[in-house]
Short mmCIF file of C-alpha atoms in Angstrom, two decimals:
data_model
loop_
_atom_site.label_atom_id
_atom_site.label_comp_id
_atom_site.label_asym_id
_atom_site.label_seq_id
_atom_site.Cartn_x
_atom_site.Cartn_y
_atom_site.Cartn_z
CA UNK U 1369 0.00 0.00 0.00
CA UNK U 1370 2.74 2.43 0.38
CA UNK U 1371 3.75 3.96 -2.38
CA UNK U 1372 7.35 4.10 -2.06
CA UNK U 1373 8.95 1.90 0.60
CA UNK U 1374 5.75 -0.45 2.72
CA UNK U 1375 7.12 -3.87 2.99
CA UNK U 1376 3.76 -5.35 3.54
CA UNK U 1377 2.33 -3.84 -0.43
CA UNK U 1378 5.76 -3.35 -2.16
CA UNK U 1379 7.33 -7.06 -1.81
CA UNK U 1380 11.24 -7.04 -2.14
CA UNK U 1381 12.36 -10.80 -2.61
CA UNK U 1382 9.70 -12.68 -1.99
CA UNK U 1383 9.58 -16.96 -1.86
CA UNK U 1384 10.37 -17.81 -5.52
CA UNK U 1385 6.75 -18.95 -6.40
CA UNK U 1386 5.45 -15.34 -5.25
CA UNK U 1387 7.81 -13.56 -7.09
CA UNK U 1388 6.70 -10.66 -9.10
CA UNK U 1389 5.58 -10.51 -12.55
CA UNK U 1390 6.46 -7.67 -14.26
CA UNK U 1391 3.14 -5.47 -15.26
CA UNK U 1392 -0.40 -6.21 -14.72
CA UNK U 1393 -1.61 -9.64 -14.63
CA UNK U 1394 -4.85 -10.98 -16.67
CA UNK U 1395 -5.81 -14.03 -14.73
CA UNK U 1396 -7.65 -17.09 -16.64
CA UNK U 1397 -10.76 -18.54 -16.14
CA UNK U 1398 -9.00 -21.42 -14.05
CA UNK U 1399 -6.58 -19.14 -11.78
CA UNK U 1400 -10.19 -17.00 -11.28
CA UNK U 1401 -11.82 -20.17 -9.81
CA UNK U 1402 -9.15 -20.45 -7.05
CA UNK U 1403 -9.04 -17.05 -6.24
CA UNK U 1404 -12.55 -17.08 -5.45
CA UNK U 1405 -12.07 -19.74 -3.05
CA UNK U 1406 -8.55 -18.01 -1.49
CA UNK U 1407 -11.09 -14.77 -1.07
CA UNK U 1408 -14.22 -17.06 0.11
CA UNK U 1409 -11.81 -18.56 2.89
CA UNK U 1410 -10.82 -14.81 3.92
CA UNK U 1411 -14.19 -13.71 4.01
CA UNK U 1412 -14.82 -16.39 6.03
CA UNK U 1413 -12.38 -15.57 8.68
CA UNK U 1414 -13.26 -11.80 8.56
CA UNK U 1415 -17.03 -12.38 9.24
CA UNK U 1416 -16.09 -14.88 11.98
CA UNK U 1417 -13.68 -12.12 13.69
CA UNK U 1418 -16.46 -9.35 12.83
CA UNK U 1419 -19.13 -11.70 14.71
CA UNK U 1420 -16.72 -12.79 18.03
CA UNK U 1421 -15.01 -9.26 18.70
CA UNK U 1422 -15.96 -7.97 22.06
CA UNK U 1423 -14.59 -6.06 25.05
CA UNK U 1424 -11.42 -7.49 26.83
CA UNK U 1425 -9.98 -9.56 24.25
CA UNK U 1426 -7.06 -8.98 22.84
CA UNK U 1427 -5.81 -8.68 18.98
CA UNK U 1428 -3.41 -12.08 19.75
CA UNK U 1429 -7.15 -13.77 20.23
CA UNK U 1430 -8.06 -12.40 17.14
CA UNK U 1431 -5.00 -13.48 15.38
CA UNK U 1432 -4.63 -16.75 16.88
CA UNK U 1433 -8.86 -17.55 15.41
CA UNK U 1434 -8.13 -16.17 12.06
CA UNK U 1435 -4.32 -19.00 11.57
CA UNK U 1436 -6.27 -21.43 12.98
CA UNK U 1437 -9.45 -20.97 10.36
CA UNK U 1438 -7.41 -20.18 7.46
CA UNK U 1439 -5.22 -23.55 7.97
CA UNK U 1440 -8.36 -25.45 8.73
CA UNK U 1441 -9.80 -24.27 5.23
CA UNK U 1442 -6.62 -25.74 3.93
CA UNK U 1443 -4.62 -21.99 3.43
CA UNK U 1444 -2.13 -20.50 4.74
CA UNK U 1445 -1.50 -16.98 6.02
CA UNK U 1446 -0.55 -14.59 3.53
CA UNK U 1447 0.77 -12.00 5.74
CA UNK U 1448 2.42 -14.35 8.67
CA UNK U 1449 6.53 -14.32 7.78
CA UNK U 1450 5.92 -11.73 5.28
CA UNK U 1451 9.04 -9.43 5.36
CA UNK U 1452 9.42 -10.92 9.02
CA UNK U 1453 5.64 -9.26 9.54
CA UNK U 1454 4.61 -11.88 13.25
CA UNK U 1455 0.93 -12.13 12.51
CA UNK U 1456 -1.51 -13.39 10.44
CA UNK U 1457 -3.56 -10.00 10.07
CA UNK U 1458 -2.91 -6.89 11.05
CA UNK U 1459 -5.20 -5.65 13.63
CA UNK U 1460 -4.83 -1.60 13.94
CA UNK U 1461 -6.74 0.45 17.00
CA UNK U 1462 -8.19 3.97 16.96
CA UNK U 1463 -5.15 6.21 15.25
CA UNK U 1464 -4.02 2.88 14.39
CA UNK U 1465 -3.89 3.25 10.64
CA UNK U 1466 -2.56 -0.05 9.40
CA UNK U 1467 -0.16 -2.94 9.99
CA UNK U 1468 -0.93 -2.41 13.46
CA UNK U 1469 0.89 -5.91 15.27
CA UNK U 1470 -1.32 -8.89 16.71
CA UNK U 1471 0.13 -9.03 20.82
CA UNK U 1472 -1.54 -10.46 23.88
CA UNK U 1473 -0.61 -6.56 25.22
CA UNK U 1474 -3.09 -5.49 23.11
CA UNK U 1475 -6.73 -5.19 24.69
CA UNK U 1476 -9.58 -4.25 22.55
CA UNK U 1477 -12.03 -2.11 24.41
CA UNK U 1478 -15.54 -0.68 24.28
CA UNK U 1479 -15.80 2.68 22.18
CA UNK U 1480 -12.71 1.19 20.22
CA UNK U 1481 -12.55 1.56 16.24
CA UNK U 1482 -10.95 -1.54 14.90
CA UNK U 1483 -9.50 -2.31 11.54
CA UNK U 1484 -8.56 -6.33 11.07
CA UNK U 1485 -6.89 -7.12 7.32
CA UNK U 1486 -6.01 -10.43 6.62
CA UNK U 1487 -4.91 -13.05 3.71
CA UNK U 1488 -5.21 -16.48 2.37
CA UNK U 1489 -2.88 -18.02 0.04
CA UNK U 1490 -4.46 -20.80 -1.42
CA UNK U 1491 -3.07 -23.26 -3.90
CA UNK U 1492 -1.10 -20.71 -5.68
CA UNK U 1493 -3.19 -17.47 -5.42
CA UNK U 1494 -3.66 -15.05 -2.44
CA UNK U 1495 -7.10 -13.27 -1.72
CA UNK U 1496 -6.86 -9.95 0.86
CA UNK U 1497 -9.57 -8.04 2.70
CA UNK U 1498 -9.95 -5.64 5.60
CA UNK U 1499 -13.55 -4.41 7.88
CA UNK U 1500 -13.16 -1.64 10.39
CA UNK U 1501 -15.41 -3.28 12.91
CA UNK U 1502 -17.24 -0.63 15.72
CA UNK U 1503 -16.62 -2.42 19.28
CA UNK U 1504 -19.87 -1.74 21.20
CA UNK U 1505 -21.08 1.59 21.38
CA UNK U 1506 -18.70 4.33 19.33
CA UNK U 1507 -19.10 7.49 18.98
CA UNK U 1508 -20.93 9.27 16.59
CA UNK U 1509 -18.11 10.91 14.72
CA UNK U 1510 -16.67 6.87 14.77
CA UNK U 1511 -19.82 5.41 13.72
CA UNK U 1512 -19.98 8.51 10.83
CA UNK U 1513 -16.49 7.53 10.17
CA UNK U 1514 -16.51 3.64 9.56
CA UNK U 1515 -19.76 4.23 7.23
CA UNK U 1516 -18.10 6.85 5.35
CA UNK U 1517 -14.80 4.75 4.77
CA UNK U 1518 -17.28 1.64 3.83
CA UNK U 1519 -19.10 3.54 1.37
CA UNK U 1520 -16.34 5.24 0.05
CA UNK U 1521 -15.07 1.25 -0.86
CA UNK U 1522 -18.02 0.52 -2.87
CA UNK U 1523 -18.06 4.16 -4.64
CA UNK U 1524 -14.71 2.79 -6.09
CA UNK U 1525 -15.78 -0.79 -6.72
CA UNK U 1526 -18.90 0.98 -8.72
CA UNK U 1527 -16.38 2.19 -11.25
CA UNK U 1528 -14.56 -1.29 -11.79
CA UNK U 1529 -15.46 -2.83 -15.00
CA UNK U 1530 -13.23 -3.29 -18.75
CA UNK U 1531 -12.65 0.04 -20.38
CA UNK U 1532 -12.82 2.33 -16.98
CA UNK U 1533 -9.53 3.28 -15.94
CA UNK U 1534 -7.77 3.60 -12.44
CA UNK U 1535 -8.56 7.13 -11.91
CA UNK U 1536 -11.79 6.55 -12.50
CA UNK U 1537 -12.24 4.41 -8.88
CA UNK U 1538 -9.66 7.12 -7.34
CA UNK U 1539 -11.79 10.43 -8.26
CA UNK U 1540 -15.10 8.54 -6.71
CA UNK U 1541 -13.39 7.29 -3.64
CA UNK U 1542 -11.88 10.88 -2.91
CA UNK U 1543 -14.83 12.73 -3.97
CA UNK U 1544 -17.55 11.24 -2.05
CA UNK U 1545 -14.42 10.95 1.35
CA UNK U 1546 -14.22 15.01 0.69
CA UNK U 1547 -17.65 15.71 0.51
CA UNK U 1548 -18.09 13.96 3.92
CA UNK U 1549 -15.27 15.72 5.65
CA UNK U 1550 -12.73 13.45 5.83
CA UNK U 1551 -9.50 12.82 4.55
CA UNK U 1552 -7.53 10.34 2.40
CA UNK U 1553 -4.58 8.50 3.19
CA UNK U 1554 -1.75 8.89 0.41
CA UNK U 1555 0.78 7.41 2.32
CA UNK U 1556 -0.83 4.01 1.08
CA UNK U 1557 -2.78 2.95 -2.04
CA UNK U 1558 -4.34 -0.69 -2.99
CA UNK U 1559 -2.86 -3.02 -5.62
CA UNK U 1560 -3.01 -5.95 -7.70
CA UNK U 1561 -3.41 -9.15 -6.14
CA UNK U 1562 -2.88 -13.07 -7.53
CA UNK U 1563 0.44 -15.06 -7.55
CA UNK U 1564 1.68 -12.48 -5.42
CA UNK U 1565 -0.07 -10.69 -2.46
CA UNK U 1566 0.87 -7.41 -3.80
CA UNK U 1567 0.97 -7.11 -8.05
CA UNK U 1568 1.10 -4.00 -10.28
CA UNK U 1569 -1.00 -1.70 -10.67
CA UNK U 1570 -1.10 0.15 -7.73
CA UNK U 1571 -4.85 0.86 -7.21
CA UNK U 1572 -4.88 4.53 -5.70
CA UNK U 1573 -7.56 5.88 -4.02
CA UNK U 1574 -7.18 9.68 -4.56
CA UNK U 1575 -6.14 11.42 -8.27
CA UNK U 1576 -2.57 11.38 -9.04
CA UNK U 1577 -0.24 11.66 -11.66
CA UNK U 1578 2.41 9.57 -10.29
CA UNK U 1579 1.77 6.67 -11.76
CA UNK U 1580 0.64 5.31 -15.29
CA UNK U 1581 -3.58 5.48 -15.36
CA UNK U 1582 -4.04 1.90 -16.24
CA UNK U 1583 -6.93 0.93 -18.50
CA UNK U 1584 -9.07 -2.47 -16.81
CA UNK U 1585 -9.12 -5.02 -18.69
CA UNK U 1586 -11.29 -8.07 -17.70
CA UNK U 1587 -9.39 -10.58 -15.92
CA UNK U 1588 -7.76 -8.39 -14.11
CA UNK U 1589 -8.16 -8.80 -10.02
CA UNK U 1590 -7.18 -5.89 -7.85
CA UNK U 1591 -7.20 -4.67 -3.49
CA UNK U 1592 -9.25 -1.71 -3.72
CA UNK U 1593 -9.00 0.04 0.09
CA UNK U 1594 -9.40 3.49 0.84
CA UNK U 1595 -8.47 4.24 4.36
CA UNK U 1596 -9.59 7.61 5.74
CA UNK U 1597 -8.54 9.50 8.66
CA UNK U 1598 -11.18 12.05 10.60
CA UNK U 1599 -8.24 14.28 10.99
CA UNK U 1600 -4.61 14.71 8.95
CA UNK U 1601 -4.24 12.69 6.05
CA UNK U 1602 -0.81 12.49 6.73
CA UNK U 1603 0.85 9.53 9.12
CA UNK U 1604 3.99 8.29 11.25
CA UNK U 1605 5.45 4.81 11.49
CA UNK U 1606 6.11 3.44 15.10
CA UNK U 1607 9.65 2.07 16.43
CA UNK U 1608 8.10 -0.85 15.61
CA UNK U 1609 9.21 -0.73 12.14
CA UNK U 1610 5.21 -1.33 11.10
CA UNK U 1611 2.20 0.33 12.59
CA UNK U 1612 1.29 3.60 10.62
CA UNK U 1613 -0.68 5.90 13.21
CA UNK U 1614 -2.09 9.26 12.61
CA UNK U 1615 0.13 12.24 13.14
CA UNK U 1616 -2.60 14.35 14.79
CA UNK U 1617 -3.99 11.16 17.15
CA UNK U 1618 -7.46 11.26 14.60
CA UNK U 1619 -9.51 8.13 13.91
CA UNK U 1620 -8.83 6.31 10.96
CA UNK U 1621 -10.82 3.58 9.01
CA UNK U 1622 -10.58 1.29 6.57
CA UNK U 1623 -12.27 -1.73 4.27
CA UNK U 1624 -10.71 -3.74 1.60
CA UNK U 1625 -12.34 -6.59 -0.74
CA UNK U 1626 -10.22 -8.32 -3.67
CA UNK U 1627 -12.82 -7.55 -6.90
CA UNK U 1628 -12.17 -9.53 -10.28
CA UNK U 1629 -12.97 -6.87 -13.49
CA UNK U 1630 -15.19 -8.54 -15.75
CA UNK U 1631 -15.97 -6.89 -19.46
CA UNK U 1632 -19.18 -5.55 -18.13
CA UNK U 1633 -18.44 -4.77 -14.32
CA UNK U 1634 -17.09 -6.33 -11.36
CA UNK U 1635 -17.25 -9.49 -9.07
CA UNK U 1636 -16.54 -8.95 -5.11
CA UNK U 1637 -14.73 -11.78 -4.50
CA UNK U 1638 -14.04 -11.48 -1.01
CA UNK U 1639 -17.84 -10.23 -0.11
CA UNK U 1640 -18.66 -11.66 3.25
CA UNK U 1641 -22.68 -11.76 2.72
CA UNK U 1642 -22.27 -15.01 0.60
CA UNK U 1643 -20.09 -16.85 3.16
#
């Protein structure tokens, strides 16, 4: 996700049957079928975690549930080992923006705004998702906040089909997180998803000229996730080496769902309300 320098978007040397392709990807009708289940089993594990969260648990609990189901369902973790990443999602609190570390330290509490993203790489392909999940009663500038960022997801995923271009999901995901009074994150941006847990293009979620406005094409399967902050856009990276927080201590939210482009829209792969 970020642009430059993330370890958990921009791979460096990944294991030699994730290595990176050079350009963007158009996956066949075969490599489709096991994607969708890769993205069915992390659906799975996200509406499990969405459905178990509660007060006085901690994000090892949560961690510990989603390796367990995602081995069961005959996966394994796309993020666990990743760049020497320790967990097998990222689970990222309040100013938390991402890559926020699984540890038994780490007590979720009422009020809290949670973001859990997680992977599955299944015989060959990965699938990658993320829910901010509301724990108990939030505030409403939380609970506006979550909605927004959700909404925001599928103003992007509206624009996905062959012959739309990149920008065209960027300009409605910052448009429609402007008009609501929140900001965008540029320090990260989505990206292509198969072989390898992160693939060209990058899949930004604000307009840019920084990078080549790729045309879909059907086949195609990409990470859109727009993560918005209630306050600063901009973020700082813990001594931890991973967890992005907010420079201003603001809320921040996000959602994620791998989407295949098809010639005359989009499939959600990773949609939780078939699971």
């Amino acid at each position: 996700m970020n642009i430059l320098s993330n370890l958990l978007t921009q791979p460096v040397q990944p294991p030699r049957s994730q290595q990176k392709r050079r350009g963007v990807e158009i996956k066949s009708q075969r490599e489709i079928e096991v994607m969708r289940e890769a993205a069915k089993i992390v659906a799975t594990v996200l509406k499990e975690i969405s459905q178990m969260v509660q007060p006085g648990m901690t994000t090892a609990d949560l961690d510990a549930h989603a390796e367990k189901r995602i081995r069961q369902m005959g996966a394994t973790p796309s993020f666990k080992g990743y760049h020497g990443f320790p967990g097998s999602i990222c689970s990222s609190i309040n100013n938390e923006v991402v890559h926020g570390i699984p540890s038994p330290k780490k007590v979720i509490r009422a009020g809290d705004v949670l973001k859990v993203d997680t992977g599955a790489y299944y015989q060959g392909f990965h699938g990658d998702s993320c829910i901010t999940i509301p724990v108990g009663e939030v505030t409403p500038e939380a609970a506006r906040l979550i909605r927004v960022a959700e909404e925001a997801l599928y103003k992007g995923i509206e624009q996905v089909k062959a012959g739309n271009y990149l920008l065209d999901l960027a300009g409605a995901i910052e448009d429609h997180v402007k008009a609501n009074g929140f900001t965008v994150v540029e320090d990260f941006t989505g990206h292509g998803v198969g072989r390898n847990l992160h693939e060209e293009p990058s899949v930004f979620n604000f307009r840019t000229r920084e990078m080549p406005n790729v045309k879909l094409r059907a086949g195609m399967t990409l990470a859109i996730e727009p993560i918005l902050n209630a306050g600063s856009r901009h973020t700082r990276i813990l001594s931890d080496r991973w967890t992005a927080v907010t420079v201003d201590n603001s809320l921040s939210a996000q959602f994620e769902h791998t989407v295949l482009v098809t010639e005359t829209g989009y499939e959600i792969l990773t949609d939780r309300s078939k699971v």
